[in-house]
């Protein structure tokens, strides 16, 4: 099977500042990808480049093996941007019908209503009279209008109340079950964890982790103990200790990766090794996640 | 093709639902017409001729305004709100968006012209052979092309406020220097000289010629075509430049 999305060494500079730096990943059909990261991490910029709305400074994007701005690709994607704006002076159903006409095999109006949970009252309203939450729902319907194989949602649940949020994710899961590929950006750790089959974690324009929510959580818990040791201790002995995940050696300094540093330290002392300059470090993902959790508490 | 037709139809619907359009493009010109034919310039020796002449001025004034302003400002609005960005990731070809905007606007102009002509007949009993009515209407419709292109140019601006301010000033300056408010002959000499090289006078003059029983001058056509090309080139160029982000 071919990748649905393929990104290679994507970089975007704004006035000399790198907003996105050397990002590479690919997405297989049926995946639900969360692009997770604190505000300003480069999530939206990356998404806009994927859609061909922003020109990368360097690097390449391919959707369905093709140019993201080609009509053939546009017929297979659905997009909901961060700021939903709708054509004014049209009723919701007129706007939806217009969008349906853009695609070769659109979803039926009934299906769109069913998936997004719009009411018939909303369908007959002019777009400028909708509330923020209703606009989002219409934006969602517009993204689905062409029955796309690949969906992009940039911060989709910002401005949704909890009921709307629930309905939205329920539909997304249903779409994924139908084999659609979904890519969404979020700064809510919880959302990424609940929905995504894979999380790509961004921080300061770079991908700092990429894996299933479980893998990410494990590597988050992973801490390291580093120390200097003159004795010619074999790496194998350290590796054989309980709870040790990995051991690195660099110029006489050992770094032991573990989820349980207390226990490993006790073992090291029990072995009566001459440790010098001991340091315990948290996983490198910690910082990024701290950002995310703090933000969640605020909002 | 059906995609383009539907897009045009939607544009027409949207313009008609816009209360500002009805006010500025229909009500205002008709009020103007009443003032300048019933109140201010009463009792002229060739009143009937003036009534027909000024009806053409006011129709041209209306269509020119909605070409520059309605088209341009709406485009800036749709761009700044992010609607056109979303359109760029749909299969709708970018050219359809522009074509639909211009065709839709022109379709609405047919309606404006009919209403304004009809009110000329009802208010002042302006009459002409049917052929001349059609010729005048056709001229005002087709002659608006450079102003539509100017609207496209306004549409490349970034802020709605700028677009609205700039297009208002250009619109009024063009209308005055083109003799659409009062005849060219009573304007200062300098304004006349400048106005002769601007598109509005030639736009109005084509219709005035038809009312007099002549045909539009070749010079009128040439100057309008020249401005059409000029505005098209500039707006395509600045759009290209903006796209490379």
Coordinates of C-alpha atoms in Angstrom, one line a residue:
Chain A
X1 CA 0.0 0.0 0.0
X2 CA 1.2 3.5 -0.8
X3 CA 1.5 6.2 1.7
X4 CA -1.3 8.8 1.7
X5 CA 0.9 11.6 3.0
X6 CA 4.6 11.8 2.5
X7 CA 6.7 14.6 3.9
X8 CA 10.4 15.0 3.5
X9 CA 12.7 17.4 5.2
X10 CA 10.0 20.1 5.3
X11 CA 11.3 23.5 6.5
X12 CA 9.7 26.9 6.7
X13 CA 11.4 30.1 7.5
X14 CA 9.7 33.3 8.3
X15 CA 12.1 36.2 8.1
X16 CA 15.1 34.0 9.1
X17 CA 13.2 32.3 11.9
X18 CA 12.6 28.7 11.4
X19 CA 8.9 27.9 12.2
X20 CA 9.2 24.4 11.0
X21 CA 12.5 22.6 10.7
X22 CA 13.4 19.4 8.9
X23 CA 10.1 17.6 9.4
X24 CA 9.7 14.2 7.8
X25 CA 7.0 11.6 8.2
X26 CA 4.6 9.6 6.2
X27 CA 1.0 8.5 6.8
X28 CA -0.5 5.2 5.8
X29 CA -4.1 4.7 4.8
X30 CA -6.5 4.4 7.8
X31 CA -4.3 6.1 10.3
X32 CA -5.7 8.7 12.7
X33 CA -2.8 11.1 13.3
X34 CA -2.7 13.7 16.0
X35 CA -0.2 16.5 15.4
X36 CA 0.2 17.5 19.0
X37 CA 2.2 20.3 20.4
X38 CA 2.0 23.6 22.4
X39 CA 0.9 26.8 20.6
X40 CA 3.5 28.0 18.2
X41 CA 5.1 24.6 17.8
X42 CA 4.6 24.7 14.0
X43 CA 1.6 22.5 13.8
X44 CA -0.5 24.8 11.6
X45 CA 2.4 25.8 9.5
X46 CA 3.1 22.2 8.7
X47 CA -0.5 21.6 7.9
X48 CA -0.8 24.6 5.6
X49 CA 2.3 23.4 3.8
X50 CA 0.8 19.9 3.5
X51 CA -2.2 21.5 1.8
X52 CA -0.1 23.5 -0.5
X53 CA -1.4 26.8 1.0
X54 CA 2.0 27.8 2.2
X55 CA 5.2 27.3 0.1
X56 CA 7.9 25.4 2.0
X57 CA 11.3 27.1 2.2
X58 CA 12.7 23.6 1.4
X59 CA 11.5 20.0 1.4
X60 CA 8.7 18.3 -0.3
X61 CA 5.1 17.2 0.3
X62 CA 3.2 14.5 -1.5
X63 CA -0.4 13.6 -1.0
X64 CA -1.5 10.4 -2.7
X65 CA 1.9 10.4 -4.4
X66 CA 0.9 13.6 -6.2
X67 CA 1.2 17.3 -6.0
X68 CA -1.0 18.7 -3.1
X69 CA -2.3 21.5 -5.3
X70 CA -3.5 19.3 -8.2
X71 CA -7.2 18.9 -8.8
X72 CA -6.9 15.1 -8.6
X73 CA -5.7 15.5 -5.0
X74 CA -8.3 18.1 -4.1
X75 CA -11.0 15.8 -5.1
X76 CA -9.9 13.3 -2.5
X77 CA -9.3 15.6 0.5
X78 CA -11.5 17.4 2.9
X79 CA -10.3 20.3 5.0
X80 CA -11.4 22.2 8.1
X81 CA -9.1 25.1 8.8
X82 CA -8.6 26.7 12.2
X83 CA -10.7 29.7 11.4
X84 CA -14.0 28.6 9.8
X85 CA -15.3 31.2 7.4
X86 CA -18.4 30.7 5.4
X87 CA -19.7 32.5 2.3
X88 CA -22.3 34.9 3.5
X89 CA -25.8 35.5 2.1
X90 CA -26.3 31.8 1.6
X91 CA -28.4 29.4 3.5
X92 CA -26.5 26.5 5.0
X93 CA -28.1 24.0 2.7
X94 CA -27.3 26.1 -0.4
X95 CA -23.7 26.3 0.6
X96 CA -23.5 22.6 1.2
X97 CA -25.1 22.0 -2.2
X98 CA -22.5 24.3 -3.8
X99 CA -19.7 22.3 -2.2
X100 CA -21.2 19.0 -3.2
X101 CA -21.2 20.2 -6.8
X102 CA -17.4 20.6 -6.6
X103 CA -16.7 16.9 -6.2
X104 CA -17.3 13.9 -8.5
X105 CA -18.8 11.6 -5.8
X106 CA -20.2 13.8 -3.1
X107 CA -21.9 12.6 0.1
X108 CA -25.7 13.0 0.1
X109 CA -27.3 15.8 2.1
X110 CA -28.9 13.3 4.4
X111 CA -25.6 11.7 5.1
X112 CA -24.0 15.0 5.8
X113 CA -26.8 16.0 8.2
X114 CA -26.5 12.6 9.9
X115 CA -22.7 12.8 10.3
X116 CA -22.6 16.3 11.6
X117 CA -25.8 16.4 13.6
X118 CA -27.1 19.6 12.0
X119 CA -30.8 20.4 12.6
X120 CA -33.2 21.3 9.8
X121 CA -33.5 24.7 11.4
X122 CA -29.8 25.2 11.0
X123 CA -29.9 24.0 7.4
X124 CA -32.3 26.8 6.5
X125 CA -30.4 29.5 8.3
X126 CA -28.2 32.1 6.6
X127 CA -24.5 31.4 7.3
X128 CA -24.0 34.9 8.9
X129 CA -26.7 34.2 11.4
X130 CA -25.0 31.1 12.9
X131 CA -23.2 30.9 16.2
X132 CA -19.6 30.0 16.4
X133 CA -20.3 26.4 17.3
X134 CA -22.8 26.1 14.5
X135 CA -20.3 27.5 12.0
X136 CA -17.8 24.9 13.1
X137 CA -20.4 22.2 12.4
X138 CA -21.0 23.6 8.9
X139 CA -17.2 23.7 8.4
X140 CA -17.1 20.1 9.3
X141 CA -19.9 19.3 6.8
X142 CA -18.0 21.2 4.1
X143 CA -14.9 19.1 4.8
X144 CA -17.0 15.9 4.4
X145 CA -19.0 17.1 1.3
X146 CA -16.8 15.4 -1.2
X147 CA -16.6 12.1 0.6
X148 CA -12.9 12.5 0.9
X149 CA -10.3 9.7 1.6
X150 CA -8.1 12.0 3.6
X151 CA -9.3 14.6 6.1
X152 CA -7.4 17.5 7.6
X153 CA -8.6 19.2 10.7
X154 CA -6.6 22.1 12.1
X155 CA -7.5 22.6 15.8
X156 CA -11.0 21.3 15.1
X157 CA -12.5 21.5 18.6
X158 CA -11.5 25.0 19.5
X159 CA -14.7 26.9 20.2
X160 CA -16.8 23.7 20.5
X161 CA -18.8 23.0 23.6
X162 CA -18.4 19.6 25.2
X163 CA -21.4 18.0 23.6
X164 CA -20.3 19.2 20.1
X165 CA -16.8 18.0 20.9
X166 CA -18.1 14.5 21.8
X167 CA -20.3 14.3 18.7
X168 CA -17.4 15.5 16.5
X169 CA -15.0 12.8 17.8
X170 CA -17.6 10.2 17.5
X171 CA -18.1 11.0 13.9
X172 CA -14.3 11.1 13.3
X173 CA -14.0 7.6 14.8
X174 CA -16.8 6.4 12.5
X175 CA -15.1 7.9 9.5
X176 CA -11.8 6.2 10.5
X177 CA -13.7 2.9 10.8
X178 CA -14.8 3.3 7.2
X179 CA -11.1 3.4 6.2
X180 CA -10.6 7.2 5.9
X181 CA -7.3 8.7 6.9
X182 CA -7.5 11.5 9.4
X183 CA -4.9 14.1 10.4
X184 CA -5.7 16.6 13.1
X185 CA -3.8 19.1 15.0
X186 CA -4.4 19.8 18.7
X187 CA -2.8 21.1 21.8
X188 CA -5.0 18.9 24.0
X189 CA -3.1 16.0 25.2
X190 CA -6.3 14.2 26.2
X191 CA -7.8 14.4 22.7
X192 CA -4.7 13.1 21.0
X193 CA -4.5 10.2 23.5
X194 CA -8.2 9.3 23.2
X195 CA -8.6 9.5 19.4
X196 CA -5.3 9.1 17.6
X197 CA -3.8 5.9 16.6
X198 CA -0.5 7.8 16.3
X199 CA 0.8 11.0 17.8
X200 CA 3.4 13.2 16.2
X201 CA 4.7 15.5 18.8
X202 CA 5.9 18.9 17.8
X203 CA 7.9 21.3 19.8
X204 CA 9.6 24.5 18.5
X205 CA 9.2 23.5 14.9
X206 CA 10.6 20.0 15.2
X207 CA 9.1 16.6 15.6
X208 CA 10.4 15.4 18.9
X209 CA 8.4 12.1 19.1
X210 CA 6.4 10.0 16.8
X211 CA 4.5 6.9 17.8
X212 CA 1.4 5.4 19.3
X213 CA -0.1 7.1 22.4
X214 CA 1.2 4.1 24.4
X215 CA 4.7 4.3 23.1
X216 CA 4.8 8.0 23.7
X217 CA 3.6 7.7 27.3
X218 CA 6.2 5.1 27.9
X219 CA 9.0 7.2 26.6
X220 CA 7.7 10.1 28.6
X221 CA 8.0 8.0 31.8
X222 CA 11.5 7.0 30.8
X223 CA 14.2 8.7 32.8
X224 CA 17.9 8.4 32.8
X225 CA 20.7 8.1 35.3
X226 CA 24.0 9.2 34.2
X227 CA 27.4 9.0 35.9
X228 CA 31.1 8.7 35.4
X229 CA 32.8 5.5 36.3
X230 CA 36.5 4.6 35.9
X231 CA 36.2 1.0 36.6
X232 CA 36.1 -1.1 33.5
X233 CA 32.6 -2.2 34.2
X234 CA 31.0 -3.9 31.2
X235 CA 27.9 -2.5 29.7
X236 CA 26.4 -5.9 29.8
X237 CA 26.3 -5.9 33.6
X238 CA 24.4 -2.6 33.7
X239 CA 22.1 -3.9 31.0
X240 CA 21.3 -7.0 33.0
X241 CA 20.0 -5.0 36.0
X242 CA 16.3 -5.1 36.5
X243 CA 14.3 -2.2 35.1
X244 CA 17.1 -1.0 32.9
X245 CA 15.9 -0.3 29.4
X246 CA 19.0 0.9 27.7
X247 CA 22.6 1.9 28.4
X248 CA 24.6 4.4 26.4
X249 CA 28.3 5.2 26.9
X250 CA 30.1 8.4 25.9
X251 CA 33.7 9.2 26.9
X252 CA 33.5 7.3 30.2
X253 CA 30.1 8.7 31.0
X254 CA 27.3 6.1 31.2
X255 CA 23.6 6.9 30.7
X256 CA 21.1 4.3 32.0
X257 CA 17.6 4.6 30.7
X258 CA 14.9 3.4 33.1
X259 CA 11.3 3.9 34.2
X260 CA 12.3 3.3 37.8
X261 CA 15.4 5.3 38.7
X262 CA 15.1 4.8 42.4
X263 CA 15.2 1.1 42.1
X264 CA 18.1 1.1 39.6
X265 CA 20.2 3.5 41.8
X266 CA 19.7 1.2 44.8
X267 CA 20.9 -1.7 42.7
X268 CA 24.0 0.2 41.5
X269 CA 24.9 1.1 45.1
X270 CA 24.4 -2.5 46.2
X271 CA 26.9 -3.6 43.6
X272 CA 29.2 -1.2 45.3
X273 CA 30.3 0.6 42.1
X274 CA 32.3 3.8 42.4
X275 CA 30.0 6.2 40.8
X276 CA 30.9 9.9 40.4
X277 CA 28.9 12.9 39.3
X278 CA 25.6 11.2 39.4
X279 CA 22.7 13.0 37.7
X280 CA 19.1 12.0 37.2
X281 CA 17.3 13.5 34.2
X282 CA 13.7 13.5 33.1
X283 CA 12.7 12.3 29.7
X284 CA 13.2 14.9 26.9
X285 CA 9.5 14.8 26.1
X286 CA 8.6 16.1 29.6
X287 CA 9.1 19.8 28.7
X288 CA 6.8 19.7 25.8
X289 CA 4.2 17.8 27.7
X290 CA 4.4 20.2 30.6
X291 CA 3.5 23.0 28.2
X292 CA 0.5 21.0 27.1
X293 CA -0.8 20.2 30.5
X294 CA -0.4 23.7 31.8
X295 CA -2.3 25.1 28.9
X296 CA -5.1 22.6 29.4
X297 CA -5.5 23.7 33.0
X298 CA -5.7 27.3 31.9
X299 CA -8.4 26.8 29.2
Chain B
X1 CA -19.3 23.7 -17.1
X2 CA -22.2 23.1 -14.8
X3 CA -19.8 23.9 -11.9
X4 CA -19.1 27.3 -13.4
X5 CA -22.8 28.0 -14.0
X6 CA -23.8 27.1 -10.5
X7 CA -21.0 29.3 -9.1
X8 CA -22.3 32.2 -11.2
X9 CA -25.9 31.6 -10.0
X10 CA -24.8 31.6 -6.4
X11 CA -23.0 34.9 -6.9
X12 CA -26.2 36.4 -8.4
X13 CA -28.2 35.2 -5.4
X14 CA -25.7 36.6 -3.0
X15 CA -25.6 40.0 -4.5
X16 CA -29.4 40.3 -4.5
X17 CA -29.5 39.4 -0.9
X18 CA -27.1 42.1 0.0
X19 CA -29.0 45.2 1.1
X20 CA -26.1 47.5 0.4
X21 CA -26.1 46.6 -3.2
X22 CA -29.8 47.5 -3.5
X23 CA -29.2 50.8 -1.8
X24 CA -26.0 51.9 -3.5
X25 CA -26.6 50.5 -7.0
X26 CA -30.3 51.1 -7.4
X27 CA -31.8 53.4 -4.9
X28 CA -29.0 56.0 -4.9
X29 CA -28.8 56.4 -8.7
X30 CA -32.5 56.8 -9.0
X31 CA -32.7 59.4 -6.3
X32 CA -29.9 61.2 -8.0
X33 CA -31.8 61.0 -11.3
X34 CA -34.9 62.5 -9.7
X35 CA -32.9 65.4 -8.1
X36 CA -31.0 66.3 -11.3
X37 CA -34.0 66.1 -13.6
X38 CA -36.9 67.1 -11.5
X39 CA -35.5 69.5 -8.9
X40 CA -32.2 71.1 -10.0
X41 CA -32.3 71.3 -13.8
X42 CA -35.9 72.0 -14.3
X43 CA -37.2 74.0 -17.2
X44 CA -34.2 73.5 -19.6
X45 CA -35.0 74.2 -23.3
X46 CA -34.2 70.7 -24.3
X47 CA -35.5 69.0 -21.2
X48 CA -36.4 65.7 -23.0
X49 CA -32.9 65.3 -24.4
X50 CA -31.4 66.1 -21.0
X51 CA -33.6 63.6 -19.3
X52 CA -32.5 60.8 -21.7
X53 CA -28.8 61.9 -21.6
X54 CA -28.8 62.0 -17.8
X55 CA -30.5 58.6 -17.6
X56 CA -27.5 57.1 -19.4
X57 CA -25.1 58.9 -17.1
X58 CA -26.8 57.6 -14.1
X59 CA -27.1 54.0 -15.4
X60 CA -23.3 54.1 -16.2
X61 CA -22.7 55.6 -12.8
X62 CA -24.5 52.7 -11.1
X63 CA -22.9 49.9 -13.1
X64 CA -19.5 51.4 -12.8
X65 CA -19.9 51.7 -9.1
X66 CA -21.0 48.1 -8.5
X67 CA -18.3 46.8 -10.8
X68 CA -15.5 48.5 -8.8
X69 CA -16.9 48.4 -5.3
X70 CA -19.2 45.5 -5.0
X71 CA -16.9 43.2 -6.8
X72 CA -13.6 44.4 -5.3
X73 CA -14.7 44.8 -1.7
X74 CA -16.5 41.5 -1.6
X75 CA -13.4 39.8 -2.9
X76 CA -11.2 41.4 -0.2
X77 CA -13.7 40.4 2.4
X78 CA -13.8 36.8 1.3
X79 CA -10.1 36.7 1.3
X80 CA -9.5 38.3 4.7
X81 CA -12.1 36.0 6.3
X82 CA -10.4 32.9 4.9
X83 CA -13.1 31.7 2.6
X84 CA -11.0 31.9 -0.6
X85 CA -8.3 30.0 1.3
X86 CA -10.7 27.1 1.8
X87 CA -11.7 27.3 -1.8
X88 CA -8.1 26.7 -2.8
X89 CA -8.1 23.2 -1.4
X90 CA -11.3 22.3 -3.2
X91 CA -11.5 21.0 -6.8
X92 CA -13.0 24.3 -7.9
X93 CA -10.5 25.8 -10.4
X94 CA -9.3 29.2 -9.2
X95 CA -10.2 30.8 -12.5
X96 CA -13.9 29.8 -12.0
X97 CA -14.0 31.8 -8.9
X98 CA -13.0 35.0 -10.7
X99 CA -15.1 34.3 -13.8
X100 CA -18.2 33.6 -11.7
X101 CA -17.6 36.8 -9.8
X102 CA -17.5 38.8 -13.0
X103 CA -20.3 37.0 -14.9
X104 CA -22.5 37.0 -11.8
X105 CA -21.9 40.7 -11.3
X106 CA -22.7 41.4 -15.0
X107 CA -25.9 39.4 -14.8
X108 CA -27.0 41.6 -11.9
X109 CA -26.0 44.7 -14.0
X110 CA -28.6 43.7 -16.6
X111 CA -31.2 43.9 -13.9
X112 CA -29.8 47.2 -12.7
X113 CA -29.9 48.7 -16.2
X114 CA -33.5 47.5 -16.8
X115 CA -34.6 49.0 -13.5
X116 CA -32.9 52.3 -14.1
X117 CA -34.2 52.6 -17.7
X118 CA -37.6 51.7 -16.5
X119 CA -37.6 54.4 -13.8
X120 CA -36.4 56.9 -16.5
X121 CA -39.5 56.0 -18.5
X122 CA -41.8 56.2 -15.4
X123 CA -40.4 59.3 -13.9
X124 CA -39.7 61.5 -16.9
X125 CA -41.4 59.6 -19.7
X126 CA -38.1 59.0 -21.5
X127 CA -38.7 57.3 -24.8
X128 CA -36.4 56.0 -27.5
X129 CA -36.7 53.4 -30.3
X130 CA -36.4 49.9 -28.8
X131 CA -33.2 49.4 -30.7
X132 CA -31.6 52.3 -29.0
X133 CA -32.6 51.1 -25.6
X134 CA -31.0 47.8 -26.3
X135 CA -27.9 49.3 -27.8
X136 CA -27.5 51.6 -24.8
X137 CA -28.1 48.8 -22.3
X138 CA -25.6 46.6 -24.2
X139 CA -23.0 49.3 -24.3
X140 CA -23.3 50.0 -20.5
X141 CA -23.1 46.3 -19.8
X142 CA -20.1 45.5 -22.0
X143 CA -18.4 48.8 -21.5
X144 CA -18.1 48.0 -17.8
X145 CA -15.4 45.5 -18.4
X146 CA -12.5 47.8 -17.5
X147 CA -14.3 48.7 -14.3
X148 CA -14.8 45.0 -13.4
X149 CA -11.0 44.6 -14.0
X150 CA -10.5 47.5 -11.7
X151 CA -12.7 45.7 -9.2
X152 CA -10.4 42.7 -9.5
X153 CA -7.5 45.0 -8.8
X154 CA -9.2 46.4 -5.7
X155 CA -9.8 42.7 -4.8
X156 CA -6.0 42.2 -4.4
X157 CA -5.9 44.5 -1.4
X158 CA -5.4 43.1 2.0
X159 CA -7.9 45.0 4.2
X160 CA -11.5 45.7 3.7
X161 CA -11.2 49.2 5.0
X162 CA -8.4 50.1 2.6
X163 CA -10.3 48.6 -0.3
X164 CA -13.5 50.4 0.6
X165 CA -11.7 53.7 1.1
X166 CA -9.6 53.5 -2.1
X167 CA -12.4 52.3 -4.3
X168 CA -14.8 55.0 -3.1
X169 CA -12.3 57.7 -3.9
X170 CA -11.5 56.3 -7.3
X171 CA -15.2 55.8 -8.1
X172 CA -16.2 59.3 -7.2
X173 CA -13.3 60.9 -8.9
X174 CA -13.9 58.9 -12.1
X175 CA -17.6 59.7 -12.0
X176 CA -17.0 63.4 -11.6
X177 CA -14.2 63.7 -14.1
X178 CA -16.0 61.5 -16.6
X179 CA -19.0 63.8 -16.7
X180 CA -21.4 61.3 -15.2
X181 CA -22.7 63.7 -12.6
X182 CA -22.7 66.9 -14.7
X183 CA -21.9 67.4 -18.3
X184 CA -18.2 67.6 -19.2
X185 CA -18.6 71.0 -20.8
X186 CA -19.3 72.8 -17.4
X187 CA -16.3 71.3 -15.7
X188 CA -13.0 73.3 -15.5
X189 CA -10.8 73.0 -18.5
X190 CA -8.0 71.1 -16.7
X191 CA -10.5 68.6 -15.3
X192 CA -11.8 68.1 -18.8
X193 CA -8.4 67.5 -20.3
X194 CA -7.6 64.9 -17.6
X195 CA -11.0 63.3 -17.8
X196 CA -10.6 62.8 -21.6
X197 CA -7.9 60.3 -20.8
X198 CA -9.7 58.4 -18.1
X199 CA -12.1 55.6 -18.8
X200 CA -15.3 57.0 -17.3
X201 CA -15.9 59.7 -19.9
X202 CA -15.6 57.2 -22.7
X203 CA -17.9 54.8 -21.0
X204 CA -20.6 57.5 -20.7
X205 CA -19.9 59.0 -24.1
X206 CA -20.7 55.7 -25.8
X207 CA -24.2 55.7 -24.4
X208 CA -24.7 59.5 -25.0
X209 CA -23.8 59.0 -28.6
X210 CA -26.4 56.3 -29.0
X211 CA -29.0 58.5 -27.4
X212 CA -28.1 61.2 -30.0
X213 CA -28.7 58.6 -32.7
X214 CA -25.0 58.0 -33.4
X215 CA -22.7 55.1 -32.6
X216 CA -20.0 55.1 -30.0
X217 CA -16.7 56.5 -31.3
X218 CA -13.8 54.2 -32.1
X219 CA -11.8 56.2 -29.6
X220 CA -14.2 55.3 -26.8
X221 CA -13.8 51.6 -27.5
X222 CA -10.1 51.8 -27.8
X223 CA -9.6 53.7 -24.5
X224 CA -11.9 51.3 -22.6
X225 CA -10.1 48.3 -24.1
X226 CA -6.7 49.8 -23.2
X227 CA -7.8 50.3 -19.5
X228 CA -9.2 46.8 -19.5
X229 CA -5.9 45.3 -20.5
X230 CA -4.0 47.6 -18.1
X231 CA -6.0 46.6 -15.1
X232 CA -6.0 42.9 -16.0
X233 CA -2.3 42.9 -16.3
X234 CA -1.7 44.7 -13.0
X235 CA -4.2 42.5 -11.1
X236 CA -2.8 39.3 -12.5
X237 CA 0.7 40.4 -11.7
X238 CA -0.1 41.4 -8.1
X239 CA -2.1 38.2 -7.5
X240 CA 0.9 36.1 -8.7
X241 CA 3.2 38.0 -6.4
X242 CA 0.9 37.5 -3.4
X243 CA 0.5 33.8 -4.0
X244 CA 4.2 33.0 -3.6
X245 CA 4.4 33.0 0.2

